[in-house]
Amino acid sequence: MKPQISNLKPQISNLKPQISKILLIYTGGTIGMNHNPQTGALEPFDFEHLLSRVPELAQFQTEIATYQFNPPIDSSDMSPKLWTELAHIIANHYEEYDGFVILHGTDTMAYTASALSFMLENLTKPVILTGSQLPIGQLRTDGKENLITSIEIAAARRQDGTAMVPEVGIYFNGHLMRGNRTTKQSADEFNAFESFNYPHLADAGVEITYHDEYIHRPSAIRLQNPSLTPQFRLDNNVIIFSLFPGIREDLIRHIIATPNLRAIVMRTFGSGNAPQNPWLLSALREGTRRGKVIINISQCLQGCVEMGRYDTGYQLQEAGVISGYDGTVEAAVTKLMYLQGKYDDPELVRKFMKQSICGEITV
């Protein structure tokens, strides 16, 4: 993809001594789509056309540059390769800008936000993902407010000049959420995302209220040496499967025996429970013995995996299954890709899956 970087000239006031510089990255998604007059289906249109729909951007006390994926992609086509490209874009322009806003389709936004939170090691600047449920050209679009407020959040600074939100977040419908804690909850409502197990980082009403106690702050050492250390290698030899009553032994054993498969995200019941079938525990134990990392994530949107709470969970633990704590499926699978890209030893992957790297789980 060839970069297309352009600048929107700000109206600069003498009242503000320091102007923030934001890079707006357009990947695609509903926010930049239009109805095809022949088919009635939504399809991408030119990024400049999108920007023309938001003349309010010219009123920002902020310098805004733009970068366009060409062609734009549907978020269903998002992939580790494109996450790596996004990480490269941010890393290559990291010193030039104070913050980054990524326009992204909603379907896989939580996966992208989670992946970037791990890949952008030593991040000290905002990376805010947003989009919309309705195209920005429609009268009732939610895209304008999402875009405008995301830019404002990305440009916000504390009194000491550091970023107000130095982490990867998702802004949608008045709420800023930690990216690796967020899940898409609705295909139809404007309130499309929620971080069920972690409070909002900020809420936007008449004013934007930042909840400073929940925002990740870089250490003093990192602030003295704020260089980004991006991790570009991901290993996607991971699979997700959900348990259900009547799940078949041959299918589970087939998955566990898959060549090159390194990790499994297993979606269990309630607080991390599974059927007490001897064959299931035997299969999981065999997978662990073969070096596969198996993570226990609850199918519930809210709550925590507590493998010692019931006997069924305890037996999973005995079979070598690791607790996913209160993490999301999106964070678990992208964290595994990230760790497997760094480490060949499954024991190291297991070790770091039990730790919070960038606020993705509560340990």
Tab-separated table of C-alpha atoms in Angstrom:
chain	number	residue	atom	x	y	z
A	1	MET	CA	0.000	0.000	0.000
A	2	LYS	CA	1.372	3.406	-0.935
A	3	PRO	CA	1.105	6.141	1.683
A	4	GLN	CA	-1.036	9.138	0.846
A	5	ILE	CA	-0.245	11.756	3.463
A	6	SER	CA	-1.882	15.145	3.340
A	7	ASN	CA	-2.347	17.979	5.799
A	8	LEU	CA	-5.402	19.865	6.985
A	9	LYS	CA	-4.388	23.403	7.900
A	10	PRO	CA	-5.546	24.351	11.386
A	11	GLN	CA	-6.863	27.687	12.508
A	12	ILE	CA	-4.115	28.597	14.961
A	13	SER	CA	-4.946	30.775	17.941
A	14	ASN	CA	-2.342	32.843	19.780
A	15	LEU	CA	-3.907	31.652	23.030
A	16	LYS	CA	-2.442	28.168	22.660
A	17	PRO	CA	1.353	28.096	22.784
A	18	GLN	CA	1.776	24.493	21.657
A	19	ILE	CA	-0.169	22.926	18.806
A	20	SER	CA	-0.680	19.163	18.879
A	21	LYS	CA	-0.007	17.195	15.710
A	22	ILE	CA	-2.238	14.215	14.971
A	23	LEU	CA	-1.953	11.570	12.254
A	24	LEU	CA	-5.371	10.367	11.097
A	25	ILE	CA	-5.090	6.877	9.568
A	26	TYR	CA	-7.985	5.685	7.400
A	27	THR	CA	-8.158	1.909	6.950
A	28	GLY	CA	-11.770	1.665	5.763
A	29	GLY	CA	-15.017	0.710	7.468
A	30	THR	CA	-18.584	1.976	7.551
A	31	ILE	CA	-17.551	5.522	8.462
A	32	GLY	CA	-16.088	6.012	4.978
A	33	MET	CA	-18.720	4.190	2.953
A	34	ASN	CA	-21.510	5.272	0.636
A	35	HIS	CA	-24.550	3.549	-0.877
A	36	ASN	CA	-24.029	2.177	-4.368
A	37	PRO	CA	-26.978	3.613	-6.361
A	38	GLN	CA	-27.291	0.402	-8.425
A	39	THR	CA	-26.998	-2.281	-5.736
A	40	GLY	CA	-27.916	-0.322	-2.608
A	41	ALA	CA	-24.951	-1.952	-0.839
A	42	LEU	CA	-22.385	0.005	1.144
A	43	GLU	CA	-19.005	0.462	-0.548
A	44	PRO	CA	-15.906	2.556	0.226
A	45	PHE	CA	-15.509	5.993	-1.306
A	46	ASP	CA	-12.608	8.423	-1.555
A	47	PHE	CA	-11.038	9.533	1.733
A	48	GLU	CA	-11.019	13.185	0.637
A	49	HIS	CA	-14.774	12.864	0.174
A	50	LEU	CA	-15.018	11.643	3.777
A	51	LEU	CA	-13.007	14.598	5.050
A	52	SER	CA	-15.183	17.021	3.093
A	53	ARG	CA	-18.143	15.748	5.138
A	54	VAL	CA	-16.471	16.981	8.336
A	55	PRO	CA	-15.663	20.684	7.786
A	56	GLU	CA	-15.411	21.009	11.575
A	57	LEU	CA	-11.901	19.535	11.348
A	58	ALA	CA	-10.660	22.883	10.036
A	59	GLN	CA	-11.655	24.489	13.350
A	60	PHE	CA	-9.329	22.325	15.437
A	61	GLN	CA	-6.451	23.947	17.264
A	62	THR	CA	-4.512	20.935	16.037
A	63	GLU	CA	-2.482	20.037	12.966
A	64	ILE	CA	-4.049	16.991	11.339
A	65	ALA	CA	-2.258	14.921	8.714
A	66	THR	CA	-3.920	11.973	6.999
A	67	TYR	CA	-2.760	8.560	5.833
A	68	GLN	CA	-4.983	6.390	3.658
A	69	PHE	CA	-4.997	2.665	3.045
A	70	ASN	CA	-5.293	2.316	-0.705
A	71	PRO	CA	-7.593	0.593	-1.371
A	72	PRO	CA	-9.596	0.829	1.865
A	73	ILE	CA	-10.422	-2.537	3.433
A	74	ASP	CA	-13.501	-4.015	5.027
A	75	SER	CA	-12.616	-4.777	8.627
A	76	SER	CA	-13.624	-8.404	8.062
A	77	ASP	CA	-10.451	-8.613	5.959
A	78	MET	CA	-8.215	-7.352	8.777
A	79	SER	CA	-5.207	-9.608	9.389
A	80	PRO	CA	-1.932	-9.846	11.330
A	81	LYS	CA	-0.181	-8.601	8.177
A	82	LEU	CA	-2.244	-5.410	8.253
A	83	TRP	CA	-1.709	-5.016	12.007
A	84	THR	CA	2.005	-5.108	11.260
A	85	GLU	CA	1.515	-2.462	8.579
A	86	LEU	CA	-0.364	-0.245	11.026
A	87	ALA	CA	2.401	-0.688	13.594
A	88	HIS	CA	4.960	0.296	10.940
A	89	ILE	CA	2.974	3.424	10.023
A	90	ILE	CA	2.827	4.520	13.659
A	91	ALA	CA	6.477	3.652	14.320
A	92	ASN	CA	7.702	5.429	11.178
A	93	HIS	CA	5.848	8.628	12.102
A	94	TYR	CA	6.042	8.340	15.877
A	95	GLU	CA	8.421	11.257	16.423
A	96	GLU	CA	6.456	13.547	14.082
A	97	TYR	CA	3.088	13.355	15.827
A	98	ASP	CA	1.673	13.690	19.324
A	99	GLY	CA	-1.118	11.177	18.773
A	100	PHE	CA	-2.762	8.860	16.266
A	101	VAL	CA	-6.400	8.243	15.324
A	102	ILE	CA	-7.277	5.126	13.319
A	103	LEU	CA	-10.565	4.965	11.408
A	104	HIS	CA	-11.524	1.301	11.344
A	105	GLY	CA	-14.508	-0.941	10.693
A	106	THR	CA	-16.317	-2.049	13.831
A	107	ASP	CA	-16.354	-5.816	13.244
A	108	THR	CA	-12.696	-6.425	14.084
A	109	MET	CA	-11.821	-3.140	15.785
A	110	ALA	CA	-11.383	-4.779	19.193
A	111	TYR	CA	-8.938	-7.311	17.702
A	112	THR	CA	-6.878	-4.538	16.085
A	113	ALA	CA	-6.862	-2.430	19.247
A	114	SER	CA	-5.769	-5.435	21.312
A	115	ALA	CA	-3.030	-6.396	18.858
A	116	LEU	CA	-1.620	-2.867	18.689
A	117	SER	CA	-1.624	-2.556	22.480
A	118	PHE	CA	0.882	-5.433	22.626
A	119	MET	CA	2.853	-4.606	19.469
A	120	LEU	CA	3.493	-0.945	20.365
A	121	GLU	CA	5.816	-1.582	23.290
A	122	ASN	CA	6.794	1.466	25.395
A	123	LEU	CA	3.924	3.500	23.977
A	124	THR	CA	3.722	6.988	25.507
A	125	LYS	CA	1.289	8.591	23.029
A	126	PRO	CA	-2.429	8.058	22.325
A	127	VAL	CA	-3.534	5.616	19.622
A	128	ILE	CA	-7.319	5.943	19.392
A	129	LEU	CA	-9.436	3.684	17.184
A	130	THR	CA	-12.909	4.755	16.126
A	131	GLY	CA	-15.479	4.336	13.391
A	132	SER	CA	-19.235	4.446	13.063
A	133	GLN	CA	-22.402	2.429	12.690
A	134	LEU	CA	-23.701	4.704	9.924
A	135	PRO	CA	-21.691	6.210	7.027
A	136	ILE	CA	-20.502	9.740	7.667
A	137	GLY	CA	-22.561	11.035	4.741
A	138	GLN	CA	-25.885	10.044	6.331
A	139	LEU	CA	-27.851	12.614	8.323
A	140	ARG	CA	-28.039	10.534	11.506
A	141	THR	CA	-24.435	9.390	11.363
A	142	ASP	CA	-22.535	8.772	14.575
A	143	GLY	CA	-19.289	9.127	12.637
A	144	LYS	CA	-18.806	12.860	13.049
A	145	GLU	CA	-18.918	12.890	16.822
A	146	ASN	CA	-16.774	9.766	17.086
A	147	LEU	CA	-14.124	11.215	14.783
A	148	ILE	CA	-14.065	14.720	16.251
A	149	THR	CA	-13.903	13.555	19.876
A	150	SER	CA	-11.252	10.925	19.076
A	151	ILE	CA	-9.019	13.640	17.625
A	152	GLU	CA	-9.620	15.833	20.666
A	153	ILE	CA	-8.675	12.961	22.996
A	154	ALA	CA	-5.574	12.111	20.948
A	155	ALA	CA	-4.461	15.754	21.151
A	156	ALA	CA	-5.188	16.207	24.872
A	157	ARG	CA	-2.245	16.789	27.182
A	158	ARG	CA	-1.702	17.080	30.879
A	159	GLN	CA	-0.249	20.199	32.451
A	160	ASP	CA	3.234	18.694	32.309
A	161	GLY	CA	2.911	18.281	28.522
A	162	THR	CA	2.564	14.488	28.534
A	163	ALA	CA	-0.324	12.764	26.788
A	164	MET	CA	-3.608	12.577	28.657
A	165	VAL	CA	-4.212	9.009	27.424
A	166	PRO	CA	-0.871	7.351	26.531
A	167	GLU	CA	-2.327	4.009	25.475
A	168	VAL	CA	-4.341	2.258	22.770
A	169	GLY	CA	-8.039	3.005	23.175
A	170	ILE	CA	-11.365	2.664	21.419
A	171	TYR	CA	-13.667	5.690	21.405
A	172	PHE	CA	-17.308	5.113	20.580
A	173	ASN	CA	-20.606	6.777	21.474
A	174	GLY	CA	-19.279	9.011	24.212
A	175	HIS	CA	-16.958	6.502	25.867
A	176	LEU	CA	-13.204	5.938	25.697
A	177	MET	CA	-12.261	2.352	26.587
A	178	ARG	CA	-8.968	0.515	26.905
A	179	GLY	CA	-8.484	-1.185	23.554
A	180	ASN	CA	-7.488	-4.594	24.909
A	181	ARG	CA	-10.451	-4.647	27.309
A	182	THR	CA	-13.124	-3.890	24.728
A	183	THR	CA	-15.585	-6.093	22.845
A	184	LYS	CA	-18.166	-5.275	20.192
A	185	GLN	CA	-21.547	-5.774	21.857
A	186	SER	CA	-24.047	-4.642	19.204
A	187	ALA	CA	-24.329	-4.613	15.423
A	188	ASP	CA	-27.254	-2.189	15.480
A	189	GLU	CA	-26.873	0.287	18.347
A	190	PHE	CA	-24.614	3.344	18.374
A	191	ASN	CA	-23.306	2.033	21.705
A	192	ALA	CA	-21.471	-0.698	19.805
A	193	PHE	CA	-18.601	-1.360	22.234
A	194	GLU	CA	-18.148	-1.959	25.930
A	195	SER	CA	-15.296	-2.845	28.284
A	196	PHE	CA	-17.270	-5.088	30.610
A	197	ASN	CA	-14.479	-5.865	33.062
A	198	TYR	CA	-12.723	-2.501	33.163
A	199	PRO	CA	-14.016	1.042	33.758
A	200	HIS	CA	-14.081	3.642	30.978
A	201	LEU	CA	-10.934	5.734	30.590
A	202	ALA	CA	-13.022	8.793	29.740
A	203	ASP	CA	-16.640	9.805	29.147
A	204	ALA	CA	-17.626	12.588	26.780
A	205	GLY	CA	-20.623	14.762	27.514
A	206	VAL	CA	-20.608	18.548	27.515
A	207	GLU	CA	-17.039	18.123	28.746
A	208	ILE	CA	-14.671	15.185	28.367
A	209	THR	CA	-14.148	13.665	31.804
A	210	TYR	CA	-10.922	11.677	32.079
A	211	HIS	CA	-10.817	8.980	34.742
A	212	ASP	CA	-7.156	9.350	35.522
A	213	GLU	CA	-7.053	6.518	38.048
A	214	TYR	CA	-7.838	3.982	35.295
A	215	ILE	CA	-5.513	5.344	32.602
A	216	HIS	CA	-2.200	3.557	32.159
A	217	ARG	CA	0.719	5.880	32.911
A	218	PRO	CA	4.255	5.272	31.652
A	219	SER	CA	6.869	4.971	34.367
A	220	ALA	CA	9.256	7.851	35.046
A	221	ILE	CA	12.053	5.827	33.397
A	222	ARG	CA	10.000	5.395	30.221
A	223	LEU	CA	9.161	9.104	30.129
A	224	GLN	CA	12.869	9.899	30.295
A	225	ASN	CA	13.462	7.519	27.381
A	226	PRO	CA	10.141	7.617	25.464
A	227	SER	CA	11.308	5.726	22.388
A	228	LEU	CA	8.722	3.360	20.956
A	229	THR	CA	9.872	-0.262	20.702
A	230	PRO	CA	7.496	-1.845	18.207
A	231	GLN	CA	7.158	-5.610	17.871
A	232	PHE	CA	6.347	-6.495	14.260
A	233	ARG	CA	6.444	-10.291	14.361
A	234	LEU	CA	3.215	-12.154	15.062
A	235	ASP	CA	2.648	-15.913	15.027
A	236	ASN	CA	-0.991	-16.719	14.266
A	237	ASN	CA	-0.800	-20.472	14.933
A	238	VAL	CA	-3.730	-20.012	17.315
A	239	ILE	CA	-7.332	-21.218	17.307
A	240	ILE	CA	-10.459	-20.300	19.285
A	241	PHE	CA	-13.156	-22.825	20.091
A	242	SER	CA	-16.210	-22.732	22.343
A	243	LEU	CA	-17.375	-25.584	24.510
A	244	PHE	CA	-21.052	-26.538	24.341
A	245	PRO	CA	-23.193	-29.402	25.630
A	246	GLY	CA	-22.658	-32.364	23.314
A	247	ILE	CA	-19.280	-31.286	21.911
A	248	ARG	CA	-17.655	-34.225	20.125
A	249	GLU	CA	-14.466	-35.947	21.230
A	250	ASP	CA	-13.141	-36.624	17.722
A	251	LEU	CA	-13.397	-32.958	16.740
A	252	ILE	CA	-11.612	-31.731	19.863
A	253	ARG	CA	-8.850	-34.308	19.475
A	254	HIS	CA	-8.509	-33.332	15.807
A	255	ILE	CA	-8.068	-29.668	16.756
A	256	ILE	CA	-5.517	-30.436	19.460
A	257	ALA	CA	-3.535	-32.671	17.089
A	258	THR	CA	-3.404	-29.999	14.346
A	259	PRO	CA	0.200	-29.685	13.068
A	260	ASN	CA	1.912	-26.349	13.838
A	261	LEU	CA	-0.896	-25.258	16.183
A	262	ARG	CA	0.784	-23.628	19.171
A	263	ALA	CA	-2.075	-22.246	21.246
A	264	ILE	CA	-5.786	-22.635	21.924
A	265	VAL	CA	-8.224	-20.105	23.374
A	266	MET	CA	-10.927	-22.293	24.911
A	267	ARG	CA	-14.208	-20.512	25.694
A	268	THR	CA	-15.691	-22.231	28.728
A	269	PHE	CA	-18.874	-21.893	30.800
A	270	GLY	CA	-19.440	-19.408	33.612
A	271	SER	CA	-16.369	-18.860	35.766
A	272	GLY	CA	-14.235	-21.174	33.636
A	273	ASN	CA	-15.962	-24.543	33.816
A	274	ALA	CA	-16.059	-27.432	31.343
A	275	PRO	CA	-17.759	-30.833	31.076
A	276	GLN	CA	-16.177	-33.456	33.340
A	277	ASN	CA	-15.758	-35.886	30.471
A	278	PRO	CA	-12.588	-37.953	31.030
A	279	TRP	CA	-11.785	-37.772	27.312
A	280	LEU	CA	-11.807	-33.946	27.364
A	281	LEU	CA	-9.384	-33.722	30.270
A	282	SER	CA	-7.231	-36.403	28.636
A	283	ALA	CA	-7.170	-34.486	25.339
A	284	LEU	CA	-6.290	-31.199	27.050
A	285	ARG	CA	-3.577	-32.897	29.097
A	286	GLU	CA	-2.139	-34.394	25.909
A	287	GLY	CA	-2.175	-30.977	24.217
A	288	THR	CA	-0.274	-29.437	27.114
A	289	ARG	CA	2.223	-32.305	27.044
A	290	ARG	CA	2.841	-31.576	23.349
A	291	GLY	CA	3.697	-27.972	24.166
A	292	LYS	CA	0.397	-26.335	23.236
A	293	VAL	CA	-0.667	-23.370	25.360
A	294	ILE	CA	-4.360	-23.607	26.305
A	295	ILE	CA	-6.066	-20.510	27.725
A	296	ASN	CA	-9.391	-20.596	29.567
A	297	ILE	CA	-11.673	-17.645	28.683
A	298	SER	CA	-15.277	-17.460	29.874
A	299	GLN	CA	-18.106	-17.267	27.347
A	300	CYS	CA	-19.687	-14.654	29.630
A	301	LEU	CA	-19.108	-11.040	28.632
A	302	GLN	CA	-18.625	-10.004	32.255
A	303	GLY	CA	-16.827	-11.713	35.082
A	304	CYS	CA	-13.620	-13.590	35.722
A	305	VAL	CA	-12.325	-17.120	35.222
A	306	GLU	CA	-11.800	-18.662	38.679
A	307	MET	CA	-10.520	-22.160	38.049
A	308	GLY	CA	-10.387	-23.056	41.749
A	309	ARG	CA	-14.013	-22.115	42.392
A	310	TYR	CA	-15.617	-25.346	41.169
A	311	ASP	CA	-14.206	-28.847	40.773
A	312	THR	CA	-14.660	-28.702	36.979
A	313	GLY	CA	-12.384	-25.682	36.724
A	314	TYR	CA	-9.883	-27.196	39.111
A	315	GLN	CA	-9.597	-30.268	36.892
A	316	LEU	CA	-8.854	-28.038	33.875
A	317	GLN	CA	-6.052	-26.482	35.871
A	318	GLU	CA	-4.716	-29.937	36.680
A	319	ALA	CA	-4.724	-30.684	32.924
A	320	GLY	CA	-2.390	-27.699	32.311
A	321	VAL	CA	-5.008	-25.163	31.181
A	322	ILE	CA	-4.125	-21.549	32.069
A	323	SER	CA	-6.612	-19.030	33.412
A	324	GLY	CA	-7.449	-16.108	31.142
A	325	TYR	CA	-8.642	-14.176	34.227
A	326	ASP	CA	-11.039	-11.373	33.208
A	327	GLY	CA	-9.587	-10.885	29.723
A	328	THR	CA	-11.450	-10.761	26.423
A	329	VAL	CA	-11.189	-13.323	23.649
A	330	GLU	CA	-9.751	-10.596	21.399
A	331	ALA	CA	-6.995	-9.784	23.881
A	332	ALA	CA	-6.203	-13.451	24.559
A	333	VAL	CA	-5.768	-14.424	20.909
A	334	THR	CA	-3.726	-11.350	19.938
A	335	LYS	CA	-1.561	-11.629	23.068
A	336	LEU	CA	-0.790	-15.217	22.110
A	337	MET	CA	0.177	-14.134	18.568
A	338	TYR	CA	2.416	-11.433	20.043
A	339	LEU	CA	4.113	-13.715	22.584
A	340	GLN	CA	4.566	-16.534	20.071
A	341	GLY	CA	6.206	-14.021	17.751
A	342	LYS	CA	8.746	-13.289	20.501
A	343	TYR	CA	9.289	-16.674	22.119
A	344	ASP	CA	9.660	-20.214	20.801
A	345	ASP	CA	9.495	-21.745	24.269
A	346	PRO	CA	5.857	-22.487	25.270
A	347	GLU	CA	6.801	-22.157	28.940
A	348	LEU	CA	7.739	-18.513	28.371
A	349	VAL	CA	4.447	-17.947	26.559
A	350	ARG	CA	2.591	-19.504	29.515
A	351	LYS	CA	4.555	-17.369	31.955
A	352	PHE	CA	3.659	-14.086	30.260
A	353	MET	CA	0.049	-15.106	29.602
A	354	LYS	CA	-0.303	-15.158	33.409
A	355	GLN	CA	0.962	-11.562	33.638
A	356	SER	CA	-0.638	-8.267	32.723
A	357	ILE	CA	1.539	-6.730	29.996
A	358	CYS	CA	-0.445	-3.569	29.281
A	359	GLY	CA	-3.542	-3.732	31.456
A	360	GLU	CA	-5.332	-6.476	29.533
A	361	ILE	CA	-6.126	-8.610	32.601
A	362	THR	CA	-6.508	-8.146	36.345
A	363	VAL	CA	-4.116	-10.492	38.137
